[in-house]
Amino acid sequence: MFLDFMKEIEGLIRSALDGCGFELPATGTNDLQLEISPHADLASSVAFRLAPLEKRNPRVIAEDIYNRIVPLREAEWVERVELAGPYLNFFMNRRFLNSVLEQACLDQAWTGKMEGSVVVEHTSANPDGPLHVGHIRNSVIGDTITRILRRAGCQVDAQYYINDMGRQTAMVVWGCDHLKLDGSKADHAVAKVYIQAHKMVKENPELVAEVDRLIQRYEADDSETAAKFQAAAKYAVSGIQETLHRMNIHHDSFRWESEFVRDGSVDQILAELEKTGLCEVKDGALQMNLESFGFEKSMVLRRADGTSLYITRDMAYHRWKSATYDRVVEVLGADHKLVSAQLRTALRLLGIKEPEVVIFEFVSLPDGSMSTRRGKFISADELLDEVEKQAFVEVTARRPEESEEFRREVARQVAVGAVRYDVVRVSADKATTFDWKAALDFEKLSAPFIQYSHARACSILRKAGDGGAFEPSLLASRDEIALIKKIAEFDMVIDRAARELKPHQLATYARELAESFNQFYRFSPVLEAEPGLRAARLALAVAARNALRATLETLGIPALESM
RNA sequence: GGACCCGUGGCUUAGCCAGGAUAUAGCACCGGGCUUCUAACCCGGGGGUCGCGGGUUCGAGUCCCGCCGGGUCCGCCA
């Protein structure tokens, strides 16, 4: 699809440049300055790049290139090139549009040729309570990246790293020893114990020693203690998973950080780090000095009591990931920026491939940041419940004749979509403030808009029956052509989002695709059209339905057939 | 104090990494469209010193420097 069109144009320009004797220094990506433009299907402003090198007017250079472009009779997808001042404007031919339509109709246009294995670590919330509205930014971004990479063609392992050795988990274990889990949803029950335990320890500082002893015993692999830690972590994670499943989020594998202590890889990493000569024992703790790399704070690798720390275990985990997968991707909150940078520096020193880190900025509440420990958060479950409730009201208003079962199911699917879309549509590096009013207002720039387009397409197809043979060239109106072109962009959007790890680009595309379909729907009646045109439009409706379904699926949003 | 991120119409936001032809969309506001495939939709309109000041460039929302405002981090927590 679009990538093929683009590739052909690249070839045309490059051979024209050779013909002119122009040498374009490679500056990275998009050397040819190609972009989708309102003036063309694809435009190049490469003449501007060459002007200073050739010391000539870019208009003259563009004209030279234009004159050297081989006759397009043999071009597969390019109809014509226009010279517009310093710009070269390329237009796609009918064959290209027909090919897009055909591939989309056959539902075979949605998987790319990217290769390799990728591990995407996301969510990895501490097993000390339920996911809150900040965590789900991690989960939704991570899961969408996972889906995008799969679409692009990669083999992806979505992984949850369970922090079972941390102080938080020890606090939960201590809490479970002294308090009762109250039987509510697992992760919520754990949170109550954790919050209470934290309060008790804070009020009685002598209890800290008890928590420390738990950490030491777990590190020493005391079997009774280990059973408690693992049971507590597993219990919390089971509740977290339940919430994730509600949002269509599934992990392929779970790794426990304790594994890396047990199998000796943490000790091994420590030995290797010590060999760098940057480590010293200070106040009994092993520390690494990274000042020459711009970090004023040294990195503590081992506590004075000999137990390991998160960052050291994480080093071992990263070495394993780097050795196992071609690409290592992880989604982290902005609070991890500094440690993550330190970790990458340390990995580099050991010659270990560094991860690609997707940082997302914080979600805060109107009155400040969230905290599981202080019990100050809005849980993902609560959010989903409320959005679902509101969605039920909306469905009931629009489809009062439908059964309650139908309306409940639609509300559930709309809620999942609304929550996911609301999170993924914003670029990860924008800090946001959670707002109930905005969360429950999913009327317009939101998932239902896209789901609705899909449902409309399905409705046409339900009523139309089998369209049979059709003449694609009949699709020539502005809205029909625009829709085909938008469908064609799918592979390029996926490819780019997969390389840049920016899922919000797909959210933007989804909105544009739905918009194009809605315009087609409004201006090009399908069922009432003349037989020939009807068949062609029906084919376009199938193509659009498939494109919308693939897009929604990649966003993890249910593609409802009726709503 | 230091490091990193953000600042685009009243509000939310794309474009910034790879500088180019009239700056994207939604909400809200004004006007129009359901006897026609689901109006959770479509069409039109008003509204922008792209935080501020320098610089680089033929050209800056996009790159560089400084400042202002907001966020995050700077634990033998994770």
PDB file of N, CA and C in Angstrom, chain A residues 194-254:
ATOM      1  N   TYR A 194      -1.773  -3.095  52.925  1.00  0.00           N
ATOM      2  CA  TYR A 194      -0.535  -2.340  52.702  1.00  0.00           C
ATOM      3  C   TYR A 194      -0.622  -0.938  53.311  1.00  0.00           C
ATOM      4  N   ILE A 195      -1.735  -0.281  53.063  1.00  0.00           N
ATOM      5  CA  ILE A 195      -1.910   1.079  53.574  1.00  0.00           C
ATOM      6  C   ILE A 195      -1.875   1.074  55.111  1.00  0.00           C
ATOM      7  N   GLN A 196      -2.572   0.102  55.687  1.00  0.00           N
ATOM      8  CA  GLN A 196      -2.625  -0.012  57.150  1.00  0.00           C
ATOM      9  C   GLN A 196      -1.255  -0.353  57.731  1.00  0.00           C
ATOM     10  N   ALA A 197      -0.566  -1.280  57.078  1.00  0.00           N
ATOM     11  CA  ALA A 197       0.763  -1.690  57.544  1.00  0.00           C
ATOM     12  C   ALA A 197       1.716  -0.509  57.497  1.00  0.00           C
ATOM     13  N   HIS A 198       1.632   0.223  56.415  1.00  0.00           N
ATOM     14  CA  HIS A 198       2.506   1.388  56.270  1.00  0.00           C
ATOM     15  C   HIS A 198       2.270   2.390  57.382  1.00  0.00           C
ATOM     16  N   LYS A 199       1.001   2.566  57.717  1.00  0.00           N
ATOM     17  CA  LYS A 199       0.642   3.500  58.781  1.00  0.00           C
ATOM     18  C   LYS A 199       1.196   3.031  60.137  1.00  0.00           C
ATOM     19  N   MET A 200       1.031   1.712  60.384  1.00  0.00           N
ATOM     20  CA  MET A 200       1.509   1.163  61.656  1.00  0.00           C
ATOM     21  C   MET A 200       3.016   1.291  61.795  1.00  0.00           C
ATOM     22  N   VAL A 201       3.724   0.991  60.696  1.00  0.00           N
ATOM     23  CA  VAL A 201       5.185   1.056  60.743  1.00  0.00           C
ATOM     24  C   VAL A 201       5.646   2.503  60.911  1.00  0.00           C
ATOM     25  N   LYS A 202       4.921   3.394  60.304  1.00  0.00           N
ATOM     26  CA  LYS A 202       5.300   4.799  60.398  1.00  0.00           C
ATOM     27  C   LYS A 202       5.123   5.297  61.839  1.00  0.00           C
ATOM     28  N   GLU A 203       4.056   4.810  62.482  1.00  0.00           N
ATOM     29  CA  GLU A 203       3.792   5.239  63.853  1.00  0.00           C
ATOM     30  C   GLU A 203       4.693   4.533  64.865  1.00  0.00           C
ATOM     31  N   ASN A 204       5.188   3.353  64.508  1.00  0.00           N
ATOM     32  CA  ASN A 204       6.072   2.608  65.406  1.00  0.00           C
ATOM     33  C   ASN A 204       7.361   2.250  64.672  1.00  0.00           C
ATOM     34  N   PRO A 205       8.298   3.191  64.606  1.00  0.00           N
ATOM     35  CA  PRO A 205       9.514   3.013  63.796  1.00  0.00           C
ATOM     36  C   PRO A 205      10.304   1.754  64.152  1.00  0.00           C
ATOM     37  N   GLU A 206      10.123   1.231  65.374  1.00  0.00           N
ATOM     38  CA  GLU A 206      10.882   0.025  65.723  1.00  0.00           C
ATOM     39  C   GLU A 206      10.456  -1.174  64.877  1.00  0.00           C
ATOM     40  N   LEU A 207       9.278  -1.057  64.232  1.00  0.00           N
ATOM     41  CA  LEU A 207       8.794  -2.160  63.396  1.00  0.00           C
ATOM     42  C   LEU A 207       9.575  -2.278  62.093  1.00  0.00           C
ATOM     43  N   VAL A 208      10.280  -1.205  61.710  1.00  0.00           N
ATOM     44  CA  VAL A 208      11.061  -1.236  60.469  1.00  0.00           C
ATOM     45  C   VAL A 208      12.016  -2.423  60.466  1.00  0.00           C
ATOM     46  N   ALA A 209      12.580  -2.700  61.648  1.00  0.00           N
ATOM     47  CA  ALA A 209      13.523  -3.812  61.749  1.00  0.00           C
ATOM     48  C   ALA A 209      12.871  -5.141  61.375  1.00  0.00           C
ATOM     49  N   GLU A 210      11.592  -5.284  61.736  1.00  0.00           N
ATOM     50  CA  GLU A 210      10.888  -6.525  61.388  1.00  0.00           C
ATOM     51  C   GLU A 210      10.753  -6.671  59.881  1.00  0.00           C
ATOM     52  N   VAL A 211      10.433  -5.544  59.230  1.00  0.00           N
ATOM     53  CA  VAL A 211      10.310  -5.567  57.767  1.00  0.00           C
ATOM     54  C   VAL A 211      11.666  -5.875  57.134  1.00  0.00           C
ATOM     55  N   ASP A 212      12.722  -5.265  57.686  1.00  0.00           N
ATOM     56  CA  ASP A 212      14.069  -5.534  57.187  1.00  0.00           C
ATOM     57  C   ASP A 212      14.409  -7.021  57.289  1.00  0.00           C
ATOM     58  N   ARG A 213      14.012  -7.617  58.422  1.00  0.00           N
ATOM     59  CA  ARG A 213      14.309  -9.041  58.605  1.00  0.00           C
ATOM     60  C   ARG A 213      13.598  -9.890  57.550  1.00  0.00           C
ATOM     61  N   LEU A 214      12.376  -9.471  57.212  1.00  0.00           N
ATOM     62  CA  LEU A 214      11.646 -10.208  56.171  1.00  0.00           C
ATOM     63  C   LEU A 214      12.408 -10.152  54.848  1.00  0.00           C
ATOM     64  N   ILE A 215      12.895  -8.954  54.520  1.00  0.00           N
ATOM     65  CA  ILE A 215      13.646  -8.789  53.277  1.00  0.00           C
ATOM     66  C   ILE A 215      14.880  -9.683  53.284  1.00  0.00           C
ATOM     67  N   GLN A 216      15.581  -9.673  54.432  1.00  0.00           N
ATOM     68  CA  GLN A 216      16.803 -10.482  54.530  1.00  0.00           C
ATOM     69  C   GLN A 216      16.506 -11.971  54.395  1.00  0.00           C
ATOM     70  N   ARG A 217      15.423 -12.409  55.058  1.00  0.00           N
ATOM     71  CA  ARG A 217      15.092 -13.842  54.983  1.00  0.00           C
ATOM     72  C   ARG A 217      14.682 -14.257  53.572  1.00  0.00           C
ATOM     73  N   TYR A 218      13.982 -13.352  52.874  1.00  0.00           N
ATOM     74  CA  TYR A 218      13.561 -13.684  51.507  1.00  0.00           C
ATOM     75  C   TYR A 218      14.778 -13.742  50.594  1.00  0.00           C
ATOM     76  N   GLU A 219      15.691 -12.790  50.809  1.00  0.00           N
ATOM     77  CA  GLU A 219      16.920 -12.777  50.009  1.00  0.00           C
ATOM     78  C   GLU A 219      17.715 -14.069  50.251  1.00  0.00           C
ATOM     79  N   ALA A 220      17.686 -14.564  51.508  1.00  0.00           N
ATOM     80  CA  ALA A 220      18.419 -15.780  51.848  1.00  0.00           C
ATOM     81  C   ALA A 220      17.647 -17.033  51.431  1.00  0.00           C
ATOM     82  N   ASP A 221      16.500 -16.837  50.817  1.00  0.00           N
ATOM     83  CA  ASP A 221      15.687 -17.940  50.307  1.00  0.00           C
ATOM     84  C   ASP A 221      15.161 -18.850  51.410  1.00  0.00           C
ATOM     85  N   ASP A 222      14.825 -18.252  52.540  1.00  0.00           N
ATOM     86  CA  ASP A 222      14.175 -19.005  53.607  1.00  0.00           C
ATOM     87  C   ASP A 222      12.826 -19.466  53.064  1.00  0.00           C
ATOM     88  N   SER A 223      12.575 -20.766  53.108  1.00  0.00           N
ATOM     89  CA  SER A 223      11.445 -21.299  52.342  1.00  0.00           C
ATOM     90  C   SER A 223      10.089 -20.816  52.852  1.00  0.00           C
ATOM     91  N   GLU A 224       9.941 -20.709  54.167  1.00  0.00           N
ATOM     92  CA  GLU A 224       8.658 -20.253  54.715  1.00  0.00           C
ATOM     93  C   GLU A 224       8.381 -18.815  54.306  1.00  0.00           C
ATOM     94  N   THR A 225       9.427 -17.968  54.385  1.00  0.00           N
ATOM     95  CA  THR A 225       9.297 -16.560  53.992  1.00  0.00           C
ATOM     96  C   THR A 225       9.016 -16.447  52.500  1.00  0.00           C
ATOM     97  N   ALA A 226       9.736 -17.235  51.720  1.00  0.00           N
ATOM     98  CA  ALA A 226       9.566 -17.190  50.264  1.00  0.00           C
ATOM     99  C   ALA A 226       8.128 -17.520  49.887  1.00  0.00           C
ATOM    100  N   ALA A 227       7.568 -18.501  50.550  1.00  0.00           N
ATOM    101  CA  ALA A 227       6.191 -18.890  50.252  1.00  0.00           C
ATOM    102  C   ALA A 227       5.240 -17.726  50.515  1.00  0.00           C
ATOM    103  N   LYS A 228       5.498 -16.995  51.610  1.00  0.00           N
ATOM    104  CA  LYS A 228       4.643 -15.851  51.951  1.00  0.00           C
ATOM    105  C   LYS A 228       4.753 -14.723  50.915  1.00  0.00           C
ATOM    106  N   PHE A 229       5.989 -14.399  50.552  1.00  0.00           N
ATOM    107  CA  PHE A 229       6.196 -13.328  49.564  1.00  0.00           C
ATOM    108  C   PHE A 229       5.515 -13.681  48.247  1.00  0.00           C
ATOM    109  N   GLN A 230       5.740 -14.910  47.824  1.00  0.00           N
ATOM    110  CA  GLN A 230       5.205 -15.276  46.520  1.00  0.00           C
ATOM    111  C   GLN A 230       3.686 -15.365  46.523  1.00  0.00           C
ATOM    112  N   ALA A 231       3.157 -15.844  47.627  1.00  0.00           N
ATOM    113  CA  ALA A 231       1.693 -15.930  47.716  1.00  0.00           C
ATOM    114  C   ALA A 231       1.083 -14.531  47.690  1.00  0.00           C
ATOM    115  N   ALA A 232       1.714 -13.608  48.442  1.00  0.00           N
ATOM    116  CA  ALA A 232       1.189 -12.240  48.510  1.00  0.00           C
ATOM    117  C   ALA A 232       1.259 -11.577  47.133  1.00  0.00           C
ATOM    118  N   ALA A 233       2.417 -11.701  46.478  1.00  0.00           N
ATOM    119  CA  ALA A 233       2.597 -11.069  45.173  1.00  0.00           C
ATOM    120  C   ALA A 233       1.636 -11.679  44.152  1.00  0.00           C
ATOM    121  N   LYS A 234       1.519 -12.975  44.185  1.00  0.00           N
ATOM    122  CA  LYS A 234       0.646 -13.662  43.236  1.00  0.00           C
ATOM    123  C   LYS A 234      -0.801 -13.216  43.429  1.00  0.00           C
ATOM    124  N   TYR A 235      -1.177 -13.088  44.687  1.00  0.00           N
ATOM    125  CA  TYR A 235      -2.547 -12.697  45.009  1.00  0.00           C
ATOM    126  C   TYR A 235      -2.842 -11.301  44.448  1.00  0.00           C
ATOM    127  N   ALA A 236      -1.937 -10.384  44.692  1.00  0.00           N
ATOM    128  CA  ALA A 236      -2.131  -9.015  44.199  1.00  0.00           C
ATOM    129  C   ALA A 236      -2.147  -8.999  42.678  1.00  0.00           C
ATOM    130  N   VAL A 237      -1.215  -9.712  42.077  1.00  0.00           N
ATOM    131  CA  VAL A 237      -1.125  -9.722  40.619  1.00  0.00           C
ATOM    132  C   VAL A 237      -2.387 -10.345  39.993  1.00  0.00           C
ATOM    133  N   SER A 238      -2.986 -11.309  40.686  1.00  0.00           N
ATOM    134  CA  SER A 238      -4.201 -11.913  40.121  1.00  0.00           C
ATOM    135  C   SER A 238      -5.305 -10.859  39.998  1.00  0.00           C
ATOM    136  N   GLY A 239      -5.372  -9.977  40.981  1.00  0.00           N
ATOM    137  CA  GLY A 239      -6.369  -8.904  40.919  1.00  0.00           C
ATOM    138  C   GLY A 239      -6.038  -7.898  39.826  1.00  0.00           C
ATOM    139  N   ILE A 240      -4.760  -7.600  39.710  1.00  0.00           N
ATOM    140  CA  ILE A 240      -4.308  -6.662  38.681  1.00  0.00           C
ATOM    141  C   ILE A 240      -4.627  -7.214  37.293  1.00  0.00           C
ATOM    142  N   GLN A 241      -4.382  -8.509  37.127  1.00  0.00           N
ATOM    143  CA  GLN A 241      -4.648  -9.138  35.832  1.00  0.00           C
ATOM    144  C   GLN A 241      -6.121  -9.088  35.459  1.00  0.00           C
ATOM    145  N   GLU A 242      -6.954  -9.267  36.468  1.00  0.00           N
ATOM    146  CA  GLU A 242      -8.390  -9.214  36.223  1.00  0.00           C
ATOM    147  C   GLU A 242      -8.761  -7.863  35.610  1.00  0.00           C
ATOM    148  N   THR A 243      -8.193  -6.807  36.179  1.00  0.00           N
ATOM    149  CA  THR A 243      -8.446  -5.461  35.666  1.00  0.00           C
ATOM    150  C   THR A 243      -7.892  -5.306  34.255  1.00  0.00           C
ATOM    151  N   LEU A 244      -6.687  -5.810  34.039  1.00  0.00           N
ATOM    152  CA  LEU A 244      -6.070  -5.711  32.715  1.00  0.00           C
ATOM    153  C   LEU A 244      -6.935  -6.423  31.672  1.00  0.00           C
ATOM    154  N   HIS A 245      -7.433  -7.589  32.028  1.00  0.00           N
ATOM    155  CA  HIS A 245      -8.253  -8.351  31.083  1.00  0.00           C
ATOM    156  C   HIS A 245      -9.516  -7.582  30.707  1.00  0.00           C
ATOM    157  N   ARG A 246     -10.046  -6.856  31.679  1.00  0.00           N
ATOM    158  CA  ARG A 246     -11.222  -6.029  31.395  1.00  0.00           C
ATOM    159  C   ARG A 246     -10.916  -5.026  30.307  1.00  0.00           C
ATOM    160  N   MET A 247      -9.668  -4.612  30.234  1.00  0.00           N
ATOM    161  CA  MET A 247      -9.271  -3.607  29.238  1.00  0.00           C
ATOM    162  C   MET A 247      -8.635  -4.240  28.004  1.00  0.00           C
ATOM    163  N   ASN A 248      -8.827  -5.550  27.827  1.00  0.00           N
ATOM    164  CA  ASN A 248      -8.248  -6.249  26.673  1.00  0.00           C
ATOM    165  C   ASN A 248      -6.735  -6.285  26.702  1.00  0.00           C
ATOM    166  N   ILE A 249      -6.173  -6.301  27.882  1.00  0.00           N
ATOM    167  CA  ILE A 249      -4.723  -6.307  27.983  1.00  0.00           C
ATOM    168  C   ILE A 249      -4.267  -7.641  28.570  1.00  0.00           C
ATOM    169  N   HIS A 250      -3.386  -8.300  27.828  1.00  0.00           N
ATOM    170  CA  HIS A 250      -2.897  -9.609  28.264  1.00  0.00           C
ATOM    171  C   HIS A 250      -1.376  -9.649  28.161  1.00  0.00           C
ATOM    172  N   HIS A 251      -0.745 -10.227  29.153  1.00  0.00           N
ATOM    173  CA  HIS A 251       0.709 -10.407  29.086  1.00  0.00           C
ATOM    174  C   HIS A 251       1.003 -11.834  28.635  1.00  0.00           C
ATOM    175  N   ASP A 252       2.075 -11.976  27.879  1.00  0.00           N
ATOM    176  CA  ASP A 252       2.462 -13.314  27.404  1.00  0.00           C
ATOM    177  C   ASP A 252       3.314 -14.021  28.434  1.00  0.00           C
ATOM    178  N   SER A 253       4.049 -13.247  29.233  1.00  0.00           N
ATOM    179  CA  SER A 253       4.920 -13.890  30.211  1.00  0.00           C
ATOM    180  C   SER A 253       5.129 -12.998  31.433  1.00  0.00           C
ATOM    181  N   PHE A 254       5.486 -13.634  32.512  1.00  0.00           N
ATOM    182  CA  PHE A 254       5.762 -12.937  33.769  1.00  0.00           C
ATOM    183  C   PHE A 254       7.154 -13.343  34.224  1.00  0.00           C
TER     184      PHE A 254
END
